[in-house]
mmCIF file of C-alpha atoms and ligand atoms in Angstrom:
data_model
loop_
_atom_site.group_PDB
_atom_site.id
_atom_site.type_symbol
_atom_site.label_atom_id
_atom_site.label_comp_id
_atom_site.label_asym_id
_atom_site.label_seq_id
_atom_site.Cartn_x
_atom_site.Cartn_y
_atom_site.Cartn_z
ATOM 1 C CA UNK C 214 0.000 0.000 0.000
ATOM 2 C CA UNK C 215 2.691 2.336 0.707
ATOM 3 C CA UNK C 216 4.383 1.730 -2.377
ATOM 4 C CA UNK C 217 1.894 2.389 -4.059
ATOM 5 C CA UNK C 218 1.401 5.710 -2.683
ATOM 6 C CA UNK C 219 4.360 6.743 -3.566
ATOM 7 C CA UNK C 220 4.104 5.425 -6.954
ATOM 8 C CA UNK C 221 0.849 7.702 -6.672
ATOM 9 C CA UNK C 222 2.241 10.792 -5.297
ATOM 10 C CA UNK C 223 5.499 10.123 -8.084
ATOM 11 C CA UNK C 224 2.989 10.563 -11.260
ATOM 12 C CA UNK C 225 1.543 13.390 -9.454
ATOM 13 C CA UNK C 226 4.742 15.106 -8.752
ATOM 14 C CA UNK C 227 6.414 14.030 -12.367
ATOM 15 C CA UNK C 228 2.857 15.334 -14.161
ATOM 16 C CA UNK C 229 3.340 18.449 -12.269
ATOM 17 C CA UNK C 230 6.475 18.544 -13.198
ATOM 18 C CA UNK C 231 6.284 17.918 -16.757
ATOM 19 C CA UNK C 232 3.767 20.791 -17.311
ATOM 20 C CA UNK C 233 5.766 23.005 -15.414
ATOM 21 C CA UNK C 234 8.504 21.995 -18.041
ATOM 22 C CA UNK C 235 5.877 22.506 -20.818
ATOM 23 C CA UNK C 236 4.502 25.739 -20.129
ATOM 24 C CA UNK C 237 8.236 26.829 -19.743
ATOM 25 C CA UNK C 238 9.030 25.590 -22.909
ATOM 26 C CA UNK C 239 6.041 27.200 -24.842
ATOM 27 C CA UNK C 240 7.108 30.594 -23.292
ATOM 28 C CA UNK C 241 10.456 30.692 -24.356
ATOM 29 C CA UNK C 242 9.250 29.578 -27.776
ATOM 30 C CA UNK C 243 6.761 32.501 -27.756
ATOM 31 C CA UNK C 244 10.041 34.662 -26.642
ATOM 32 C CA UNK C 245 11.834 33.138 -29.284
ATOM 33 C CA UNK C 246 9.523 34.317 -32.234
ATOM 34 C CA UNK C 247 8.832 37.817 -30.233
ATOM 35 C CA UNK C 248 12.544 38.592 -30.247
ATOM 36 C CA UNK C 249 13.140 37.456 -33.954
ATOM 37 C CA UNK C 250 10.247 39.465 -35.546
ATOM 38 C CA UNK C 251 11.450 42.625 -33.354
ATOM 39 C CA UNK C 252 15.120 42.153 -34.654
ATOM 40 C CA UNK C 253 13.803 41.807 -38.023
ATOM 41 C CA UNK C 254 11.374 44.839 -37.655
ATOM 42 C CA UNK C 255 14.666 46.458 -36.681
ATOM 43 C CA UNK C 256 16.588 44.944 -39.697
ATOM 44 C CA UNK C 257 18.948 43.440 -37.024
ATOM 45 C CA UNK C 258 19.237 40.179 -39.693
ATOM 46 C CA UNK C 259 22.672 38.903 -37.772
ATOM 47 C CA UNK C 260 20.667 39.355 -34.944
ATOM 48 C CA UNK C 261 17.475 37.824 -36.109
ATOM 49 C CA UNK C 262 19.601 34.781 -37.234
ATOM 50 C CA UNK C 263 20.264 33.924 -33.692
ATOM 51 C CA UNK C 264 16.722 32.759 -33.375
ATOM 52 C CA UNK C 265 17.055 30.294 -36.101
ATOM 53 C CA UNK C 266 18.354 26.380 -36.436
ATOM 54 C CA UNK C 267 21.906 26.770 -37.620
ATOM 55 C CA UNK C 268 21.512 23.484 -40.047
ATOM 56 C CA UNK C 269 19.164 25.344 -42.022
ATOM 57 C CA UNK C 270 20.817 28.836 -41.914
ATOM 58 C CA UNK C 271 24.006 26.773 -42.960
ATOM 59 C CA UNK C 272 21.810 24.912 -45.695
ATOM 60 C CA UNK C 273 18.873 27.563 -47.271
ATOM 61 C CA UNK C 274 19.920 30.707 -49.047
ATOM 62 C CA UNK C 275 16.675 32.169 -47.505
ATOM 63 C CA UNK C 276 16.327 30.190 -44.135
ATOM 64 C CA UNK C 277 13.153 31.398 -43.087
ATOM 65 C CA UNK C 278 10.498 30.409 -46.015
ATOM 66 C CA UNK C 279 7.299 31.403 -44.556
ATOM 67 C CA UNK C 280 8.722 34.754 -44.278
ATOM 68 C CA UNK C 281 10.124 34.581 -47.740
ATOM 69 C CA UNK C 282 6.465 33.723 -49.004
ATOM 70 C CA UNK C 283 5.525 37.278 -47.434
ATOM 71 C CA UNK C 284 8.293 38.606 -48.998
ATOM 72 C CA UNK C 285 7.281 37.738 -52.331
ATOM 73 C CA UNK C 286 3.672 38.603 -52.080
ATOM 74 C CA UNK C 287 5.409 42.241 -51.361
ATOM 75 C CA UNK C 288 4.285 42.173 -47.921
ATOM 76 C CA UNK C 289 6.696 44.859 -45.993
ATOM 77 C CA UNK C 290 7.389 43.029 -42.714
ATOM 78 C CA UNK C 291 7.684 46.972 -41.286
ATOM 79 C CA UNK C 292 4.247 47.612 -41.809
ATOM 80 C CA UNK C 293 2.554 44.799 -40.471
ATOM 81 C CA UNK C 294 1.151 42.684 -36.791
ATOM 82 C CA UNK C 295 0.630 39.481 -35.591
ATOM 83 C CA UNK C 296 -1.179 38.050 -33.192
ATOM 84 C CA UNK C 297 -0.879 34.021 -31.848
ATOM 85 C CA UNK C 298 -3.628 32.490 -32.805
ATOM 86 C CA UNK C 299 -2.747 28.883 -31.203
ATOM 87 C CA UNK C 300 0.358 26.908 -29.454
ATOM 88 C CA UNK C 301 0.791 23.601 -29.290
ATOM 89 C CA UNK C 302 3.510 21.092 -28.020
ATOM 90 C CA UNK C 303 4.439 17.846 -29.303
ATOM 91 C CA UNK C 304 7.232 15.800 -29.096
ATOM 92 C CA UNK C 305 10.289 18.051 -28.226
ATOM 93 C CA UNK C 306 8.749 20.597 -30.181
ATOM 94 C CA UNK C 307 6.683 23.663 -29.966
ATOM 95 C CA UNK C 308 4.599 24.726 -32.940
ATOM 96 C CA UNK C 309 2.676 28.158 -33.070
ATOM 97 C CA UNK C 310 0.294 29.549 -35.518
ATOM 98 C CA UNK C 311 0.996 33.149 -36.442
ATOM 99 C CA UNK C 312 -1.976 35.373 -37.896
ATOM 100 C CA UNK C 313 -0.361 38.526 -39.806
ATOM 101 C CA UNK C 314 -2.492 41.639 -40.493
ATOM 102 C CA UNK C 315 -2.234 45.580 -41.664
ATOM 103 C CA UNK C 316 -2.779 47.320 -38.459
ATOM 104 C CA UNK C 317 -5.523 49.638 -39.992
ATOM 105 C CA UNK C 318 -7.776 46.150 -39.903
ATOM 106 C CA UNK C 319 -7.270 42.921 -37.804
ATOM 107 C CA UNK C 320 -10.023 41.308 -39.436
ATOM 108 C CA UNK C 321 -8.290 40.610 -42.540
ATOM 109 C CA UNK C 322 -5.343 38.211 -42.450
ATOM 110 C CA UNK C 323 -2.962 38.450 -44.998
ATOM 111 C CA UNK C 324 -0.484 34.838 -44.067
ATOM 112 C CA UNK C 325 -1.143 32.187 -41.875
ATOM 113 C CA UNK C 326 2.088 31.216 -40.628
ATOM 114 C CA UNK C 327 2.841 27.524 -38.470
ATOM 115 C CA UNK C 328 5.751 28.190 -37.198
ATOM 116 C CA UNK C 329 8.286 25.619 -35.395
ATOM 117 C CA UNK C 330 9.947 26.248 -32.383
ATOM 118 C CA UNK C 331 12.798 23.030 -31.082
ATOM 119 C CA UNK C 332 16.243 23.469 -28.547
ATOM 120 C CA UNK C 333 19.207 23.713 -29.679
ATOM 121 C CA UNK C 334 21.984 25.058 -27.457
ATOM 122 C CA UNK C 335 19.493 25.297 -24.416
ATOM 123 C CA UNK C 336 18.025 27.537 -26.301
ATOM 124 C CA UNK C 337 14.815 27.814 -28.532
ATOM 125 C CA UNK C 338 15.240 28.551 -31.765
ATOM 126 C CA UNK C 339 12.956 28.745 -35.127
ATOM 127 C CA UNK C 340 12.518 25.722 -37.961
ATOM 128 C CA UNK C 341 10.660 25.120 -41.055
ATOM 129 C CA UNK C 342 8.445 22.087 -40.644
ATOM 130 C CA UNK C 343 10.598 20.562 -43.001
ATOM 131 C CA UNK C 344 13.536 20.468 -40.625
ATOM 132 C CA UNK C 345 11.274 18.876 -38.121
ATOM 133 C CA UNK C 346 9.133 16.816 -39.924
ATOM 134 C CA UNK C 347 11.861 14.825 -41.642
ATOM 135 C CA UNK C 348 14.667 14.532 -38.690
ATOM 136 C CA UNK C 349 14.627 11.128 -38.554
ATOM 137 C CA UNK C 350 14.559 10.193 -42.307
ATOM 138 C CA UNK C 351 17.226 8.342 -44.013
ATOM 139 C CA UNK C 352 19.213 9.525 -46.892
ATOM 140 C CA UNK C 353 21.628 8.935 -49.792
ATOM 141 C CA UNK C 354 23.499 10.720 -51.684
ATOM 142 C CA UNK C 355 24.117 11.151 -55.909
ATOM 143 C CA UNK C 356 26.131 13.402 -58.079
ATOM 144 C CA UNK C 357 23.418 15.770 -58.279
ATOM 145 C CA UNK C 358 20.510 14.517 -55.259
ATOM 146 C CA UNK C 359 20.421 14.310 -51.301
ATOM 147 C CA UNK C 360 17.624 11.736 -51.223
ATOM 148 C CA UNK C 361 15.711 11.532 -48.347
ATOM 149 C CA UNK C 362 12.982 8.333 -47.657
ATOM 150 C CA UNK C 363 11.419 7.266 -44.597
ATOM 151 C CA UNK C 364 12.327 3.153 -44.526
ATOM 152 C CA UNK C 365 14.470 1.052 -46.120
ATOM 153 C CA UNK C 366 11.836 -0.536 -48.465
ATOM 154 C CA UNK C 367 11.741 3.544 -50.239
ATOM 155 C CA UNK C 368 15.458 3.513 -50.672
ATOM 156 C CA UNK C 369 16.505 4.007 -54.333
ATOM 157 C CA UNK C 370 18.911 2.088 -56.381
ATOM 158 C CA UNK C 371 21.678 2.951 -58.111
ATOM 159 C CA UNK C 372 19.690 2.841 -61.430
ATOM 160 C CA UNK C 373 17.342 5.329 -60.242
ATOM 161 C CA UNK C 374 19.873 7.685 -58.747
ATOM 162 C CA UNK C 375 21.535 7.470 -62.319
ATOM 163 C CA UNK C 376 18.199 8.607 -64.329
ATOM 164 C CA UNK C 377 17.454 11.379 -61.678
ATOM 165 C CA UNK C 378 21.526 12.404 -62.072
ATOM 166 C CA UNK C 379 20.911 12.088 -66.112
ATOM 167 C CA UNK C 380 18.401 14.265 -66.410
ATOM 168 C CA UNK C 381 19.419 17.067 -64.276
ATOM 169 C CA UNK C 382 22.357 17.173 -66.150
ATOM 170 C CA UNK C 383 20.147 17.252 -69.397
ATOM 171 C CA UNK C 384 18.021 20.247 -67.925
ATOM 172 C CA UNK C 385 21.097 22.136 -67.171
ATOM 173 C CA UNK C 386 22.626 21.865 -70.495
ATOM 174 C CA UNK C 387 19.439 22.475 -71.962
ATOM 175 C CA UNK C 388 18.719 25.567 -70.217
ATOM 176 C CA UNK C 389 22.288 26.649 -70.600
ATOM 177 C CA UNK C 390 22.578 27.653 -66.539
ATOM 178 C CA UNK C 391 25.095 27.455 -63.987
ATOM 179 C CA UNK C 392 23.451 25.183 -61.285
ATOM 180 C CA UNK C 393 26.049 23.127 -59.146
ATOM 181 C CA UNK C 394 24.207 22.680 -55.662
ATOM 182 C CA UNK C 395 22.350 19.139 -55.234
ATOM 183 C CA UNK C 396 19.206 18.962 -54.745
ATOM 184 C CA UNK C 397 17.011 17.447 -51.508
ATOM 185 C CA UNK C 398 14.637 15.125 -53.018
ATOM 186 C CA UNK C 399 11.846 13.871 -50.090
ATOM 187 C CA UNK C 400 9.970 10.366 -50.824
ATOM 188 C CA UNK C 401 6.578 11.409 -49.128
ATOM 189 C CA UNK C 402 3.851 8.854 -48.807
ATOM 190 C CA UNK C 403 1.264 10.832 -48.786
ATOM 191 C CA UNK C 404 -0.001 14.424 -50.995
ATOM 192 C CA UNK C 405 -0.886 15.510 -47.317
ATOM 193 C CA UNK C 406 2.599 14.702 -46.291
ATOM 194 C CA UNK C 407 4.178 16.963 -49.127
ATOM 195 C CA UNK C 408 2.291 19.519 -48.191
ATOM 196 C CA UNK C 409 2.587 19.624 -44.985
ATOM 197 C CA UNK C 410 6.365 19.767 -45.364
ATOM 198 C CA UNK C 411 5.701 23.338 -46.733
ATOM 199 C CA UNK C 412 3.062 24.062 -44.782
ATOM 200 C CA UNK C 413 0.868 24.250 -47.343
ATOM 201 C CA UNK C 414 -2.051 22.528 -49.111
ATOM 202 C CA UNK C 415 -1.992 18.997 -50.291
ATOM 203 C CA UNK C 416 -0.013 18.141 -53.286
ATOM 204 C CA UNK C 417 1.263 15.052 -55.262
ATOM 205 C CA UNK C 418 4.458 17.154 -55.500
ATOM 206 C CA UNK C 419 5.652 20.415 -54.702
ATOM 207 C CA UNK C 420 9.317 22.032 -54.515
ATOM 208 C CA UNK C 421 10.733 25.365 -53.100
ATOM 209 C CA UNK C 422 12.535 26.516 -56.291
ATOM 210 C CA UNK C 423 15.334 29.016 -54.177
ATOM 211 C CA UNK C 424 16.326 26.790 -52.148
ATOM 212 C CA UNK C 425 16.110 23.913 -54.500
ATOM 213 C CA UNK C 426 13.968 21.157 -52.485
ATOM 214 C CA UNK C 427 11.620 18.527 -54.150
ATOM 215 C CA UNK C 428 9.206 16.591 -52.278
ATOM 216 C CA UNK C 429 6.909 14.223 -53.991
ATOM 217 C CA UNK C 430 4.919 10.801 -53.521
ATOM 218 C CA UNK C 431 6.761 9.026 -56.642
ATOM 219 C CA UNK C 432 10.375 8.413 -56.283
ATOM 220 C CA UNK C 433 11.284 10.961 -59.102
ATOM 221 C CA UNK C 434 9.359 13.968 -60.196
ATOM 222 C CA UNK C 435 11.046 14.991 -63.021
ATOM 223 C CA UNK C 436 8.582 17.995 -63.296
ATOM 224 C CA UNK C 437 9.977 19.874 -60.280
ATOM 225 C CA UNK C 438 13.056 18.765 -60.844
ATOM 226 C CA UNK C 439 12.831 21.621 -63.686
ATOM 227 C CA UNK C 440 11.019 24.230 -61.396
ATOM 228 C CA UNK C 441 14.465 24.438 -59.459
ATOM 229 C CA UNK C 442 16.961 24.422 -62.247
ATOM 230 C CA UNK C 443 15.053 26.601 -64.324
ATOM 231 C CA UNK C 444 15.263 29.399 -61.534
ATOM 232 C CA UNK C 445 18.788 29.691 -62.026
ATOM 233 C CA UNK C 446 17.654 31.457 -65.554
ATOM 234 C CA UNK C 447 16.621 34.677 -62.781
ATOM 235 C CA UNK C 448 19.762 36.614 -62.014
ATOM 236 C CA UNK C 449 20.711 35.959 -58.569
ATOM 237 C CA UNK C 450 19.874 39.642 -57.220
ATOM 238 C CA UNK C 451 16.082 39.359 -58.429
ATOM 239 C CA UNK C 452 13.632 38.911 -55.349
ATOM 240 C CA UNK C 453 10.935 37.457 -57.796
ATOM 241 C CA UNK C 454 9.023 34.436 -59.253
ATOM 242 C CA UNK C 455 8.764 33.858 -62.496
ATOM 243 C CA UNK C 456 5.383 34.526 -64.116
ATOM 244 C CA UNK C 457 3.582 31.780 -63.907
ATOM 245 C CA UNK C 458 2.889 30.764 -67.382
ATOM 246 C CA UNK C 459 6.339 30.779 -68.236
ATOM 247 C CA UNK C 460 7.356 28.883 -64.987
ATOM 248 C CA UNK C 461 4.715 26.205 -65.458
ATOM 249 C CA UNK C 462 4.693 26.254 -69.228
ATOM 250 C CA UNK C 463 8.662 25.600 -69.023
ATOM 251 C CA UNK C 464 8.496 22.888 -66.178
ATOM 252 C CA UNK C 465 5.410 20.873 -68.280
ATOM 253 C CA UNK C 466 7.355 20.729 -71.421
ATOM 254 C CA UNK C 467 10.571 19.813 -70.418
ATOM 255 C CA UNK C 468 9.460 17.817 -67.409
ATOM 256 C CA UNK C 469 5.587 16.694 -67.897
ATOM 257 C CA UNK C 470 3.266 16.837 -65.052
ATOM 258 C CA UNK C 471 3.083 14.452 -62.878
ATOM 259 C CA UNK C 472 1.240 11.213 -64.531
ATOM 260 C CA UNK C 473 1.305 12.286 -67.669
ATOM 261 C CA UNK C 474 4.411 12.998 -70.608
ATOM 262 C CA UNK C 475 5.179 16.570 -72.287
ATOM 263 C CA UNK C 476 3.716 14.400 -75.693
ATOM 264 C CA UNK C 477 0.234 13.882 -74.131
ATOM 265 C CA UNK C 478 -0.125 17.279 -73.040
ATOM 266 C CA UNK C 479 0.851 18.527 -76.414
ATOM 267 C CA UNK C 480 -2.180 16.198 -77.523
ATOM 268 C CA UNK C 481 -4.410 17.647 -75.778
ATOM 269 C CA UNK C 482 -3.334 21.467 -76.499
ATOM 270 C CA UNK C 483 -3.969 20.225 -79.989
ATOM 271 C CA UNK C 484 -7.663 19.122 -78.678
ATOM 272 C CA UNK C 485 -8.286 22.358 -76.974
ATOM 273 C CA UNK C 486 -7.416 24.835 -79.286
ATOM 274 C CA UNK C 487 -9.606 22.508 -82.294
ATOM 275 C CA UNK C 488 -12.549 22.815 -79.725
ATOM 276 C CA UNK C 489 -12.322 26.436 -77.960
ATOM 277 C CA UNK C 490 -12.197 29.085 -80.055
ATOM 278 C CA UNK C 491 -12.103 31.300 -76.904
ATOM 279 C CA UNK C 492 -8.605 30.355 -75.842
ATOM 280 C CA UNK C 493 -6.491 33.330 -76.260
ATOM 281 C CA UNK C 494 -2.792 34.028 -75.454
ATOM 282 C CA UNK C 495 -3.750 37.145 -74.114
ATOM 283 C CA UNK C 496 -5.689 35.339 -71.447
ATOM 284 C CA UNK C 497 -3.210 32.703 -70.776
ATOM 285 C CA UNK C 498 -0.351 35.607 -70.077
ATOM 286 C CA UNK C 499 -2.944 38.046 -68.381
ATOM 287 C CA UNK C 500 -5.678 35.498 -66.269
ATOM 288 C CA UNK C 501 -3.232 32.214 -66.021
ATOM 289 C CA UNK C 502 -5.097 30.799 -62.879
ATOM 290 C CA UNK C 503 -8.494 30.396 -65.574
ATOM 291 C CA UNK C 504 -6.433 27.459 -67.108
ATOM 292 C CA UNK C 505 -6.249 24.680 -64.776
ATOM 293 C CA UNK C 506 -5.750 21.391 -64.128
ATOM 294 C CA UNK C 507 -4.794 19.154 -67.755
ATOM 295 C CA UNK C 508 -6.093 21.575 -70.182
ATOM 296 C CA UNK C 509 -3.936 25.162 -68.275
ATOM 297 C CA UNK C 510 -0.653 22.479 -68.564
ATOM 298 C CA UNK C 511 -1.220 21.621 -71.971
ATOM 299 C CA UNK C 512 -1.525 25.105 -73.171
ATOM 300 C CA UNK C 513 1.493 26.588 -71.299
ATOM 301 C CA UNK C 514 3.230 23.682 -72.236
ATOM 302 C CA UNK C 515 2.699 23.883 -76.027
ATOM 303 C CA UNK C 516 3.114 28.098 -76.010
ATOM 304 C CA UNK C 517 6.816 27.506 -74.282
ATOM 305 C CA UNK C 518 7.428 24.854 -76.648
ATOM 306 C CA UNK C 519 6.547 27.327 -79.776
ATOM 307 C CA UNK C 520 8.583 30.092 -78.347
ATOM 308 C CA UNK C 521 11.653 27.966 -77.838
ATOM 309 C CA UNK C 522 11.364 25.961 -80.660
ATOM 310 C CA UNK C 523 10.378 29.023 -83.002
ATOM 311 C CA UNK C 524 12.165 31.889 -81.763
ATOM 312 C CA UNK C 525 15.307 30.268 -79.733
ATOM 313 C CA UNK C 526 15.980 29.531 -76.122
ATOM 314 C CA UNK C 527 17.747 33.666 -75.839
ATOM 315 C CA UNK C 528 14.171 35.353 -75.952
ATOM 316 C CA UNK C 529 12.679 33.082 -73.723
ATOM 317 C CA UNK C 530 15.034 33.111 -70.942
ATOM 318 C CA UNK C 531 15.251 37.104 -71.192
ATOM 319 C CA UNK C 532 11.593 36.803 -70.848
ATOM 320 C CA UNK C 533 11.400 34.594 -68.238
ATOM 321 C CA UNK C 534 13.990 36.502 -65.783
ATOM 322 C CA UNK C 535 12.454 39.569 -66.172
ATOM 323 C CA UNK C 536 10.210 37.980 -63.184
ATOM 324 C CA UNK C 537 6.478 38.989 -62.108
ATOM 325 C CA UNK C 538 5.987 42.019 -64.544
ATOM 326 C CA UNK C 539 2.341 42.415 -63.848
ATOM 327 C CA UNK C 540 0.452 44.760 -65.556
ATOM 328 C CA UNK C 541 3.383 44.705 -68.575
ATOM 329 C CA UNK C 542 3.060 41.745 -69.071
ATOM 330 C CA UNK C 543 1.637 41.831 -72.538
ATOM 331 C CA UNK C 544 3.970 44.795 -73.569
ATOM 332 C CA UNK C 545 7.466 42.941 -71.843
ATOM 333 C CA UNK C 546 6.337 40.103 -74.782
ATOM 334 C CA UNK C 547 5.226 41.706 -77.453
ATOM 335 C CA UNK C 548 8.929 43.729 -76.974
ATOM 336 C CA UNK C 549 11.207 40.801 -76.391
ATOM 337 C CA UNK C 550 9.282 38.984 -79.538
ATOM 338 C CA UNK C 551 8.781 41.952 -81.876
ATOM 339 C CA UNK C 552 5.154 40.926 -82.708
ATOM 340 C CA UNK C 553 1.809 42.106 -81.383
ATOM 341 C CA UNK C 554 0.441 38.782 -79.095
ATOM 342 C CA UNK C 555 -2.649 38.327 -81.789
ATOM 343 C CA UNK C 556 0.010 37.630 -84.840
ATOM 344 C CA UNK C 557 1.901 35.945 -81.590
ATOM 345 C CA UNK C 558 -1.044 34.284 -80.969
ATOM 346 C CA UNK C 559 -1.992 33.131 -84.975
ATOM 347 C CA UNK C 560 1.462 31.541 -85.088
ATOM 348 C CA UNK C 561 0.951 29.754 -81.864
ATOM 349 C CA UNK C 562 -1.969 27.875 -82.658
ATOM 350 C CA UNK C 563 -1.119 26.930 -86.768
ATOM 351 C CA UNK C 564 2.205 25.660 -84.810
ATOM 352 C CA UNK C 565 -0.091 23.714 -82.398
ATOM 353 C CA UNK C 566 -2.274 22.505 -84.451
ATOM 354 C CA UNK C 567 0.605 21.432 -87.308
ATOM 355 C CA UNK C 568 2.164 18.933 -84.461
ATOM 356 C CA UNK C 569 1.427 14.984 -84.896
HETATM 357 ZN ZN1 ZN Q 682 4.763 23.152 -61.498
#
C-alpha cells in the first residue's frame, strides 16, 4: 500500500512537473519568435539569425520560407502585426500559428504562418516544418541529389539515382545555366505529407525553387526537378518568381506533369485549341489561374514549346527573368518577340495545331 502511494504521489509530482517543463518551454518559444520578428522589424538580420536552427541557416539561401512567401507577395514586414492564434507542443517541439495583419484592420489576415519552435543550445530557436518533420529520415546521396525516404523498403537504387543524375544534367545543359548545388529530393507517402512539409495545401508534389527542395509521392518527379533548375535562368539579385505561365509552361514541357508525358499534353493542347475558339494568349499571359488542371498544362506547355522551338531559347530566358511584370506583361512580350500577341497568338496555334 505504501508503495503504491508513492508510486501515486510520483505521477503526481512528475505530471506536475512535466507541465511546469511545458509551459516553460512554450514561453520561451513565444520569446523566441517575439525577439526574432522585433530584430527583423529592426533589420537586425545577424541578430534575427540567432533565433534560427543553424543546419538550415548553414543549408537555405533564404532560411526562413514562410517569411520569404511574405516577402514575395510584397508584404513589408515593417508595416505589419501578428497576433498568436494557437500553441501547441508535441514531441520536443513547440509549434505556433501566427496570424499577420495591416494594423488599420485585424479582421483581414494576410499569411497564416505555423511556425516551429525546437532546442538547440538550451536555447529555442525557429525551424521550417521541413527540418522537423523529416529529422529522422534516411538519406543517400548522388552526383546531383540528397535523397531523403522514410524506410528502407523507399530507398533508391543505383539505377534510379543514375536517371534522376541524367536528367538534371540534361536540364542544365538544356537551359544553358550554372546550377552546381544538389538537390534534396523527399519520398513522401502521402499528398498531405508533401504539403505539410511546406506548410501548405496537399499536393502530389511540390518544390521550393530558391532553395532547391523537391518533395513528392513518386520516387522521381522529373517535373519539379525543372522548377528548381530553371530558376537559375533569374539573375541571382532578383527577389521574384517567375510569371507563372512561363514557370509552369517551361516545367510541363521539359518535365511533364506528374502522370502524364510533355507528348500527351501537347495532344491535348492540340484538342483544346480545335474545340475552344475562346482560348487566347492574351488570357493565358494576363488570367493564367483560368487554365487549370490538364487543359492550363497543356496550353502553357505547347506556347513555351513554340517560343523555344520558333524563336530560340535567348528570348525566352530574357523573358522569363524579367520575373512577375504584372500589368506589362503583354507589352514585356510583345517587346522581347517583336510581334503584337494576336500575330503571336496566330502563329501559336497553326504551330499547335501542325504537331502529330
Ligand atoms: Zn509546377
Amino acid at each position: 500500500m505504501e508503495k503504491a502511494i508513492s508510486i501515486f504521489m510520483m505521477i503526481l509530482f512528475l505530471g506536475s512537473y512535466s507541465s511546469a517543463q511545458s509551459s516553460e518551454k512554450i514561453e520561451e518559444a513565444k520569446a523566441c519568435f517575439e525577439n526574432y520578428v522585433k530584430a527583423l522589424k529592426e533589420g537586425d538580420e545577424e541578430k534575427a539569425k540567432e533565433y534560427w536552427n543553424r543546419k538550415e541557416k548553414e543549408r537555405y539561401k533564404i532560411y526562413d520560407w514562410q517569411l520569404r512567401d511574405m516577402f514575395f507577395r510584397k508584404v513589408n514586414l515593417e508595416s505589419v502585426d501578428y497576433k498568436i492564434r494557437k500553441v501547441e507542443e508535441t514531441d520536443g517541439y513547440i509549434i505556433i500559428h501566427v496570424d499577420w495583419y495591416y494594423p488599420e484592420d485585424s479582421s483581414k489576415v494576410i499569411q497564416k504562418d505555423v511556425r516551429y519552435f525546437i532546442r538547440e543550445d538550451k536555447k529555442m530557436v525557429g525551424a521550417n516544418p521541413i527540418f522537423i518533420l523529416t529529422r529522422d529520415w534516411l538519406k543517400k546521396e548522388s552526383k546531383h541529389f540528397v535523397y531523403h525516404f522514410k524506410t528502407r523498403k523507399d530507398e533508391p537504387d543505383q539505377k534510379l539515382l543514375d536517371k534522376m543524375d541524367n536528367f538534371y544534367e540534361k536540364i542544365v545543359n538544356f537551359l544553358d545555366v550554372d546550377y552546381q548545388d544538389r538537390i534534396d529530393y523527399f519520398r513522401c507517402d502521402s499528398a498531405k505529407e508533401v504539403g505539410g512539409l511546406f506548410n501548405l495545401e496537399r499536393s502530389l508534389a511540390r518544390c521550393d525553387m530558391i532553395n532547391g527542395v523537391v518533395a513528392g509521392i513518386q520516387n522521381f518527379v522529373p517535373h519539379e526537378i525543372v522548377h528548381v533548375i530553371s530558376f537559375k535562368i533569374m539573375s541571382p539579385e532578383e527577389e521574384r518568381l517567375p510569371e507563372t505561365y512561363l514557370n509552369e509552361g517551361l516545367a510541363y514541357y521539359l518535365g511533364g506533369a506528374t502522370f502524364f508525358s510533355s507528348d500527351t499534353l501537347l495532344s491535348w493542347a492540340k484538342t483544346k485549341i480545335l474545340k475552344d475558339p475562346k482560348v487566347s494568349l492574351d488570357s493565358l499571359v494576363l488570367r493564367t489561374e483560368k487554365y487549370q488542371g490538364n487543359e492550363g498544362a497543356a496550353l502553357m506547355s505547347s506556347l513555351v514549346k513554340f517560343l523555344i522551338e520558333n524563336y530560340g531559347l535567348d528570348k525566352f530566358k530574357k523573358l522569363y527573368s524579367l520575373g512577375k511584370t504584372y500589368d506589362q506583361r503583354i507589352e514585356t512580350l510583345e517587346d522581347i518577340y517583336g510581334e503584337t500577341t494576336k500575330r503571336l497568338e496566330k502563329k501559336w496555334k497553326n504551330f499547335v495545331l501542325s504537331l502529330h
